[in-house]
Coordinates of N, CA and C in Angstrom, one line a residue:
M685 N -5.5 -27.9 -43.3 CA -4.6 -27.1 -42.4 C -5.3 -26.7 -41.2
T686 N -4.7 -26.9 -40.0 CA -5.2 -26.6 -38.8 C -4.8 -25.2 -38.3
A687 N -5.7 -24.5 -37.7 CA -5.3 -23.2 -37.2 C -4.5 -23.3 -36.0
E688 N -3.4 -22.5 -35.9 CA -2.6 -22.5 -34.7 C -3.2 -21.6 -33.7
P689 N -3.1 -22.0 -32.4 CA -3.7 -21.1 -31.3 C -2.9 -19.8 -31.3
C690 N -3.6 -18.8 -30.9 CA -2.9 -17.5 -30.7 C -2.1 -17.5 -29.4
L691 N -0.9 -17.3 -29.5 CA 0.0 -17.3 -28.3 C 0.3 -15.9 -27.7
R692 N -0.2 -14.9 -28.4 CA 0.0 -13.5 -27.9 C -0.9 -13.3 -26.8
P693 N -0.5 -12.7 -25.7 CA -1.4 -12.3 -24.6 C -2.4 -11.3 -25.1
V694 N -3.6 -11.5 -24.6 CA -4.6 -10.5 -25.0 C -4.7 -9.5 -23.8
P695 N -4.4 -8.2 -24.1 CA -4.4 -7.2 -23.1 C -5.8 -7.1 -22.4
L696 N -5.8 -7.1 -21.1 CA -7.0 -6.9 -20.4 C -7.1 -5.5 -19.9
S697 N -8.3 -4.9 -20.2 CA -8.5 -3.5 -19.7 C -9.1 -3.6 -18.3
P698 N -8.5 -2.9 -17.4 CA -9.0 -2.9 -16.0 C -10.4 -2.2 -16.0
R699 N -11.3 -2.7 -15.2 CA -12.6 -2.2 -15.1 C -12.5 -0.8 -14.4
P700 N -13.1 0.2 -14.9 CA -13.0 1.5 -14.2 C -13.7 1.5 -12.9
L701 N -13.2 2.4 -12.0 CA -13.8 2.5 -10.7 C -15.2 3.1 -10.8
D702 N -16.2 2.6 -10.0 CA -17.5 3.1 -9.9 C -17.7 3.5 -8.4
S703 N -17.7 4.8 -8.1 CA -17.7 5.2 -6.7 C -19.0 4.7 -6.0
A704 N -20.1 4.4 -6.7 CA -21.3 3.9 -6.1 C -21.1 2.5 -5.6
R705 N -20.1 1.8 -6.1 CA -19.9 0.4 -5.7 C -18.9 0.3 -4.6
L706 N -18.2 1.4 -4.3 CA -17.1 1.4 -3.4 C -17.5 1.9 -2.0
S707 N -16.9 1.4 -1.0 CA -17.0 1.9 0.4 C -15.6 1.9 1.0
V708 N -15.3 2.9 1.8 CA -14.0 3.0 2.5 C -14.4 2.8 4.0
L709 N -13.8 1.8 4.6 CA -14.1 1.4 5.9 C -12.9 1.6 6.8
R710 N -13.1 2.2 8.0 CA -12.0 2.3 9.0 C -12.2 1.1 9.9
L711 N -11.2 0.2 10.0 CA -11.4 -1.1 10.7 C -10.2 -1.3 11.7
P712 N -10.5 -2.1 12.7 CA -9.4 -2.6 13.6 C -8.7 -3.7 12.8
M713 N -7.4 -3.9 13.2 CA -6.6 -4.9 12.5 C -7.2 -6.3 12.6
D714 N -7.9 -6.6 13.6 CA -8.5 -8.0 13.8 C -9.8 -8.2 13.1
D715 N -10.3 -7.2 12.4 CA -11.6 -7.4 11.7 C -11.4 -8.3 10.5
P716 N -12.3 -9.3 10.3 CA -12.1 -10.3 9.2 C -12.0 -9.6 7.8
R717 N -12.6 -8.4 7.6 CA -12.5 -7.8 6.3 C -11.1 -7.3 6.0
V718 N -10.2 -7.3 7.0 CA -8.8 -6.9 6.8 C -7.9 -8.1 6.4
R719 N -8.4 -9.3 6.7 CA -7.6 -10.5 6.4 C -7.1 -10.6 5.0
P720 N -8.0 -10.3 3.9 CA -7.5 -10.4 2.6 C -6.2 -9.6 2.3
L721 N -6.2 -8.4 2.9 CA -5.1 -7.4 2.8 C -3.8 -8.1 3.4
L722 N -3.9 -8.6 4.6 CA -2.8 -9.2 5.2 C -2.3 -10.4 4.6
D723 N -3.2 -11.3 4.2 CA -2.9 -12.6 3.5 C -2.2 -12.3 2.2
E724 N -2.7 -11.4 1.4 CA -2.0 -11.2 0.1 C -0.7 -10.4 0.3
L725 N -0.6 -9.5 1.2 CA 0.7 -8.9 1.5 C 1.7 -9.9 1.8
A726 N 1.4 -10.9 2.7 CA 2.3 -11.9 3.0 C 2.8 -12.7 1.8
V727 N 1.9 -13.0 0.9 CA 2.3 -13.7 -0.3 C 3.2 -12.8 -1.2
E728 N 2.8 -11.6 -1.3 CA 3.6 -10.6 -2.1 C 5.0 -10.5 -1.5
Y729 N 5.1 -10.3 -0.2 CA 6.4 -10.1 0.4 C 7.3 -11.4 0.2
D730 N 6.7 -12.5 0.5 CA 7.4 -13.8 0.3 C 7.9 -14.0 -1.1
T731 N 7.0 -13.7 -2.1 CA 7.4 -13.9 -3.5 C 8.5 -13.0 -3.9
R732 N 8.5 -11.7 -3.5 CA 9.5 -10.8 -3.9 C 10.8 -10.8 -3.1
Y733 N 10.7 -11.1 -1.8 CA 11.8 -11.0 -0.9 C 12.2 -12.3 -0.2
G734 N 11.5 -13.3 -0.4 CA 11.8 -14.6 0.3 C 13.2 -15.1 0.2
D735 N 13.8 -14.9 -1.0 CA 15.2 -15.3 -1.3 C 16.2 -14.5 -0.5
L736 N 15.8 -13.3 -0.1 CA 16.7 -12.4 0.7 C 16.6 -12.6 2.2
S737 N 15.3 -12.7 2.6 CA 15.0 -12.7 4.0 C 14.5 -13.9 4.6
G738 N 14.3 -15.0 3.8 CA 13.7 -16.2 4.4 C 12.2 -16.1 4.3
R739 N 11.6 -17.3 4.4 CA 10.2 -17.4 4.2 C 9.3 -17.0 5.4
T740 N 9.9 -16.6 6.5 CA 9.2 -16.1 7.6 C 9.2 -14.6 7.7
A741 N 10.0 -14.0 6.8 CA 10.2 -12.5 6.8 C 8.8 -11.8 6.6
A742 N 7.9 -12.3 5.8 CA 6.7 -11.6 5.6 C 5.9 -11.5 6.9
A743 N 5.8 -12.7 7.5 CA 5.0 -12.7 8.8 C 5.7 -11.8 9.9
D744 N 7.0 -11.8 9.9 CA 7.7 -11.0 10.8 C 7.4 -9.5 10.6
E745 N 7.5 -9.1 9.3 CA 7.2 -7.7 8.9 C 5.7 -7.3 9.3
L746 N 4.8 -8.2 8.9 CA 3.4 -7.9 9.2 C 3.0 -7.9 10.7
N747 N 3.8 -8.5 11.5 CA 3.6 -8.5 12.9 C 4.6 -7.6 13.7
R748 N 5.3 -6.8 13.0 CA 6.4 -6.0 13.6 C 5.8 -4.9 14.6
Y749 N 4.6 -4.4 14.2 CA 4.0 -3.4 15.0 C 2.7 -3.9 15.7
P750 N 2.5 -3.6 16.9 CA 1.2 -4.0 17.6 C 0.0 -3.4 16.9
A751 N -1.1 -4.1 16.8 CA -2.3 -3.6 16.2 C -2.7 -2.3 16.7
A752 N -2.5 -2.0 18.0 CA -2.9 -0.8 18.6 C -2.3 0.4 18.0
E753 N -1.1 0.3 17.4 CA -0.5 1.4 16.7 C -1.2 1.9 15.5
F754 N -2.2 1.1 15.0 CA -3.0 1.5 13.8 C -4.4 1.9 14.2
E755 N -4.6 2.2 15.5 CA -5.9 2.6 16.0 C -5.9 4.1 16.3
E756 N -7.1 4.7 16.4 CA -7.2 6.1 16.8 C -6.6 6.2 18.2
P757 N -6.1 7.4 18.5 CA -6.2 8.6 17.8 C -5.0 8.8 16.9
H758 N -4.0 8.0 17.0 CA -2.7 8.2 16.3 C -2.6 7.5 15.0
G759 N -3.4 6.5 14.8 CA -3.3 5.7 13.6 C -4.6 5.3 13.0
A760 N -4.6 4.6 11.9 CA -5.8 4.2 11.2 C -5.5 3.1 10.3
L761 N -6.5 2.2 10.0 CA -6.4 1.2 9.0 C -7.7 1.3 8.2
L762 N -7.5 1.5 6.8 CA -8.6 1.6 5.9 C -8.7 0.4 5.0
V763 N -9.9 0.0 4.7 CA -10.1 -1.1 3.6 C -11.1 -0.5 2.7
V764 N -10.8 -0.6 1.4 CA -11.7 -0.3 0.3 C -12.4 -1.5 -0.1
Q765 N -13.7 -1.5 -0.1 CA -14.5 -2.6 -0.5 C -15.3 -2.2 -1.8
E766 N -15.4 -3.2 -2.7 CA -16.3 -3.0 -3.9 C -17.3 -4.2 -3.8
D767 N -18.6 -3.8 -3.7 CA -19.7 -4.7 -3.6 C -19.4 -5.7 -2.4
G768 N -18.9 -5.2 -1.3 CA -18.7 -6.0 -0.2 C -17.4 -6.8 -0.1
E769 N -16.6 -6.8 -1.2 CA -15.3 -7.5 -1.2 C -14.1 -6.5 -0.9
S770 N -13.2 -6.9 -0.1 CA -12.1 -6.1 0.3 C -11.1 -6.2 -0.9
I771 N -10.8 -5.0 -1.5 CA -10.0 -5.0 -2.7 C -8.8 -4.1 -2.6
A772 N -8.7 -3.3 -1.6 CA -7.5 -2.4 -1.4 C -7.5 -1.9 0.0
G773 N -6.4 -1.4 0.5 CA -6.3 -0.8 1.8 C -5.0 -0.3 2.1
G774 N -4.9 0.2 3.3 CA -3.6 0.8 3.8 C -3.8 1.3 5.2
A775 N -2.7 1.7 5.8 CA -2.8 2.1 7.2 C -1.7 3.2 7.5
F776 N -1.9 3.8 8.6 CA -0.8 4.7 9.1 C -0.7 4.5 10.6
R777 N 0.5 4.9 11.1 CA 0.8 4.9 12.5 C 1.6 6.1 12.8
R778 N 1.7 6.5 14.1 CA 2.5 7.7 14.5 C 4.0 7.3 14.3
Y779 N 4.6 8.2 13.6 CA 6.1 8.1 13.4 C 6.8 9.0 14.4
D780 N 6.3 10.3 14.4 CA 6.7 11.2 15.5 C 5.6 12.2 15.7
E781 N 5.8 13.2 16.4 CA 4.7 14.2 16.8 C 3.9 14.8 15.6
T782 N 4.7 15.0 14.5 CA 4.1 15.7 13.3 C 4.0 14.8 12.1
T783 N 4.5 13.5 12.2 CA 4.6 12.7 11.0 C 3.9 11.4 11.2
A784 N 3.1 11.0 10.2 CA 2.4 9.7 10.2 C 3.2 8.8 9.2
E785 N 3.4 7.5 9.6 CA 4.1 6.6 8.7 C 3.0 5.7 8.0
L786 N 3.0 5.7 6.7 CA 2.1 4.9 6.0 C 2.7 3.4 5.9
K787 N 1.8 2.5 6.1 CA 2.1 1.1 6.1 C 1.0 0.3 5.4
R788 N 1.3 -0.9 5.0 CA 0.3 -1.9 4.5 C -0.5 -1.4 3.3
I789 N 0.1 -0.6 2.4 CA -0.6 -0.1 1.2 C -0.7 -1.3 0.3
W790 N -2.0 -1.6 -0.1 CA -2.2 -2.9 -0.8 C -3.4 -2.7 -1.8
T791 N -3.3 -3.4 -2.9 CA -4.4 -3.5 -3.9 C -4.4 -5.0 -4.2
H792 N -5.6 -5.6 -4.1 CA -5.7 -7.0 -4.5 C -5.2 -7.2 -5.9
S793 N -4.5 -8.3 -6.2 CA -3.9 -8.5 -7.5 C -4.9 -8.6 -8.6
A794 N -6.1 -8.9 -8.4 CA -7.1 -9.0 -9.4 C -7.7 -7.6 -9.7
H795 N -7.3 -6.6 -8.9 CA -7.9 -5.3 -9.1 C -6.9 -4.2 -9.3
R796 N -5.7 -4.5 -9.7 CA -4.7 -3.5 -9.9 C -4.9 -2.8 -11.2
R797 N -4.3 -1.6 -11.3 CA -4.3 -0.7 -12.5 C -5.7 -0.1 -12.6
R798 N -6.4 0.1 -11.5 CA -7.7 0.7 -11.6 C -7.8 2.0 -10.8
G799 N -6.6 2.5 -10.2 CA -6.6 3.7 -9.5 C -6.8 3.5 -8.0
L800 N -6.9 2.3 -7.6 CA -7.1 2.0 -6.1 C -6.0 2.5 -5.2
G801 N -4.8 2.3 -5.7 CA -3.6 2.8 -4.9 C -3.7 4.3 -4.6
R802 N -4.0 5.0 -5.7 CA -4.2 6.5 -5.5 C -5.3 6.8 -4.6
L803 N -6.4 6.0 -4.7 CA -7.6 6.3 -3.8 C -7.2 6.0 -2.4
V804 N -6.5 4.9 -2.1 CA -6.1 4.6 -0.7 C -5.1 5.7 -0.2
L805 N -4.2 6.1 -1.0 CA -3.3 7.2 -0.6 C -4.0 8.5 -0.2
A806 N -5.0 8.9 -1.1 CA -5.7 10.1 -0.9 C -6.5 10.0 0.4
E807 N -7.1 8.9 0.6 CA -7.9 8.7 1.9 C -7.0 8.7 3.1
L808 N -5.9 8.1 3.1 CA -5.0 8.1 4.2 C -4.4 9.5 4.4
E809 N -4.1 10.2 3.3 CA -3.5 11.5 3.5 C -4.6 12.5 4.1
D810 N -5.8 12.4 3.7 CA -6.9 13.2 4.2 C -7.1 12.9 5.7
L811 N -7.1 11.6 6.1 CA -7.3 11.3 7.5 C -6.2 11.7 8.3
A812 N -4.9 11.5 7.8 CA -3.8 11.9 8.6 C -3.8 13.4 8.9
A813 N -4.1 14.1 7.8 CA -4.2 15.6 8.0 C -5.3 16.0 9.0
A814 N -6.4 15.3 9.0 CA -7.5 15.6 9.9 C -7.1 15.2 11.3
R815 N -6.2 14.3 11.5 CA -5.7 13.9 12.8 C -4.5 14.8 13.3
G816 N -4.2 15.8 12.5 CA -3.2 16.8 12.9 C -1.8 16.5 12.4
Y817 N -1.6 15.5 11.6 CA -0.2 15.3 11.1 C 0.1 16.3 9.9
S818 N 1.3 16.7 9.8 CA 1.7 17.7 8.8 C 2.6 17.0 7.7
R819 N 3.0 15.8 8.0 CA 4.0 15.1 7.1 C 3.7 13.6 7.1
L820 N 4.0 13.0 6.0 CA 3.9 11.6 5.8 C 5.3 11.0 5.5
Y821 N 5.5 9.8 6.0 CA 6.8 9.0 5.7 C 6.3 7.6 5.4
L822 N 7.1 7.0 4.4 CA 6.8 5.6 4.1 C 8.1 5.0 3.5
T823 N 8.1 3.7 3.5 CA 9.2 3.0 2.8 C 8.5 1.9 2.0
T824 N 9.2 1.6 0.9 CA 8.7 0.4 0.1 C 10.0 -0.3 -0.3
G825 N 9.8 -1.6 -0.7 CA 11.0 -2.4 -1.0 C 11.5 -2.1 -2.4
P826 N 12.8 -2.5 -2.6 CA 13.5 -2.2 -3.8 C 12.9 -3.0 -5.0
R827 N 12.2 -4.1 -4.7 CA 11.6 -4.9 -5.7 C 10.1 -4.6 -6.0
Q828 N 9.7 -3.4 -5.7 CA 8.4 -3.0 -5.9 C 8.3 -1.7 -6.8
P829 N 8.8 -1.8 -8.0 CA 8.8 -0.6 -8.8 C 7.5 0.1 -9.1
E830 N 6.4 -0.7 -9.1 CA 5.1 -0.1 -9.3 C 4.7 0.8 -8.1
A831 N 5.1 0.4 -6.9 CA 4.9 1.2 -5.7 C 5.7 2.5 -5.7
K832 N 7.0 2.4 -6.1 CA 7.9 3.5 -6.3 C 7.2 4.5 -7.2
H833 N 6.7 4.1 -8.3 CA 6.1 5.0 -9.3 C 4.8 5.6 -8.8
L834 N 4.0 4.8 -8.1 CA 2.8 5.4 -7.5 C 3.1 6.5 -6.5
Y835 N 4.1 6.3 -5.7 CA 4.4 7.4 -4.7 C 5.0 8.6 -5.4
L836 N 5.9 8.4 -6.3 CA 6.4 9.6 -7.1 C 5.3 10.3 -7.8
N837 N 4.4 9.6 -8.4 CA 3.3 10.3 -9.2 C 2.3 10.9 -8.3
A838 N 2.3 10.5 -7.0 CA 1.4 11.1 -6.0 C 2.0 12.3 -5.3
G839 N 3.2 12.7 -5.7 CA 3.8 13.9 -5.1 C 4.8 13.6 -3.9
Y840 N 5.1 12.3 -3.7 CA 6.0 12.0 -2.6 C 7.5 12.2 -3.1
Q841 N 8.3 12.7 -2.1 CA 9.7 13.0 -2.4 C 10.6 11.8 -2.1
A842 N 11.3 11.3 -3.0 CA 12.3 10.2 -2.7 C 13.4 10.7 -1.8
Q843 N 13.7 9.9 -0.8 CA 14.8 10.2 0.1 C 16.0 9.4 -0.2
F844 N 16.2 9.1 -1.5 CA 17.3 8.3 -1.9 C 17.6 8.7 -3.4
D845 N 18.7 8.3 -3.9 CA 19.1 8.6 -5.2 C 18.3 7.8 -6.2
L846 N 17.4 8.5 -7.0 CA 16.6 7.8 -8.0 C 17.3 7.1 -9.1
D847 N 18.6 7.5 -9.3 CA 19.4 6.9 -10.4 C 20.2 5.7 -9.9
A848 N 20.2 5.5 -8.6 CA 20.9 4.3 -8.1 C 20.1 3.0 -8.2
D849 N 20.8 1.9 -8.3 CA 20.1 0.6 -8.4 C 19.4 0.4 -7.0
P850 N 18.0 0.2 -7.1 CA 17.3 0.1 -5.8 C 17.8 -1.1 -5.0
E851 N 18.3 -2.1 -5.6 CA 18.8 -3.3 -4.8 C 20.0 -2.9 -3.9
T852 N 20.7 -1.8 -4.3 CA 21.8 -1.4 -3.4 C 21.4 -0.5 -2.3
I853 N 20.1 0.0 -2.3 CA 19.7 0.9 -1.3 C 19.0 0.3 -0.2
G854 N 18.2 -0.8 -0.4 CA 17.4 -1.4 0.6 C 16.0 -0.7 0.6
P855 N 15.4 -0.5 1.7 CA 14.1 0.1 1.8 C 14.2 1.5 1.1
L856 N 13.2 1.8 0.3 CA 13.2 3.1 -0.4 C 12.2 4.0 0.4
A857 N 12.8 5.1 0.9 CA 12.0 6.0 1.8 C 11.5 7.2 1.0
F858 N 10.3 7.6 1.4 CA 9.6 8.7 0.7 C 9.0 9.6 1.8
T859 N 8.9 10.9 1.5 CA 8.1 11.8 2.4 C 7.2 12.7 1.6
K860 N 6.2 13.2 2.3 CA 5.3 14.2 1.7 C 4.8 15.1 2.7
D861 N 4.8 16.4 2.5 CA 4.2 17.4 3.3 C 2.7 17.5 3.0
L862 N 1.9 17.5 4.1 CA 0.5 17.6 3.9 C 0.1 19.0 3.9
P863 N -1.0 19.4 3.2 CA -1.5 20.8 3.2 C -2.0 21.1 4.6
K864 N -1.8 22.3 5.0 CA -2.3 22.8 6.3 C -3.8 22.9 6.2
N865 N -4.5 22.5 7.2 CA -6.0 22.6 7.3 C -6.4 23.9 7.8

């Protein structure tokens, strides 16, 4: 009798974060260490939304804002590296005088479920507060339930009906007040 191969997926435990191996870098949009963030976001957007918006929608979204909007003094782009590899990141830009808009929140697909999204949010929140912003605004797509849960668990307030079908809403907006310094 021959043994049958096991067809059940073996759960993989994500490797815990080791702060000694991490660095958080403030970079300009054209820095090559940002490229993995943008490339994987384009694939993610095309995979999730290409049937709705067409296959150029990801590039259009990623090029919607000039790179200068993510530079000091009103914006920032952060990349988290582990042992020199870009594994997570995010950015913000000025939304209005008191509000920063978070954009490009990303965790490399091979490094998800390690707390990197929370780390990126915390770093962006701290930097936005240090730059004088008192509030954050962001949107995520209706086909990104993990992002929705990340923002809710991080204290962001949904600006939409949480009981409604996300596909009927469109972009899901969130806000968060920052502590006063």
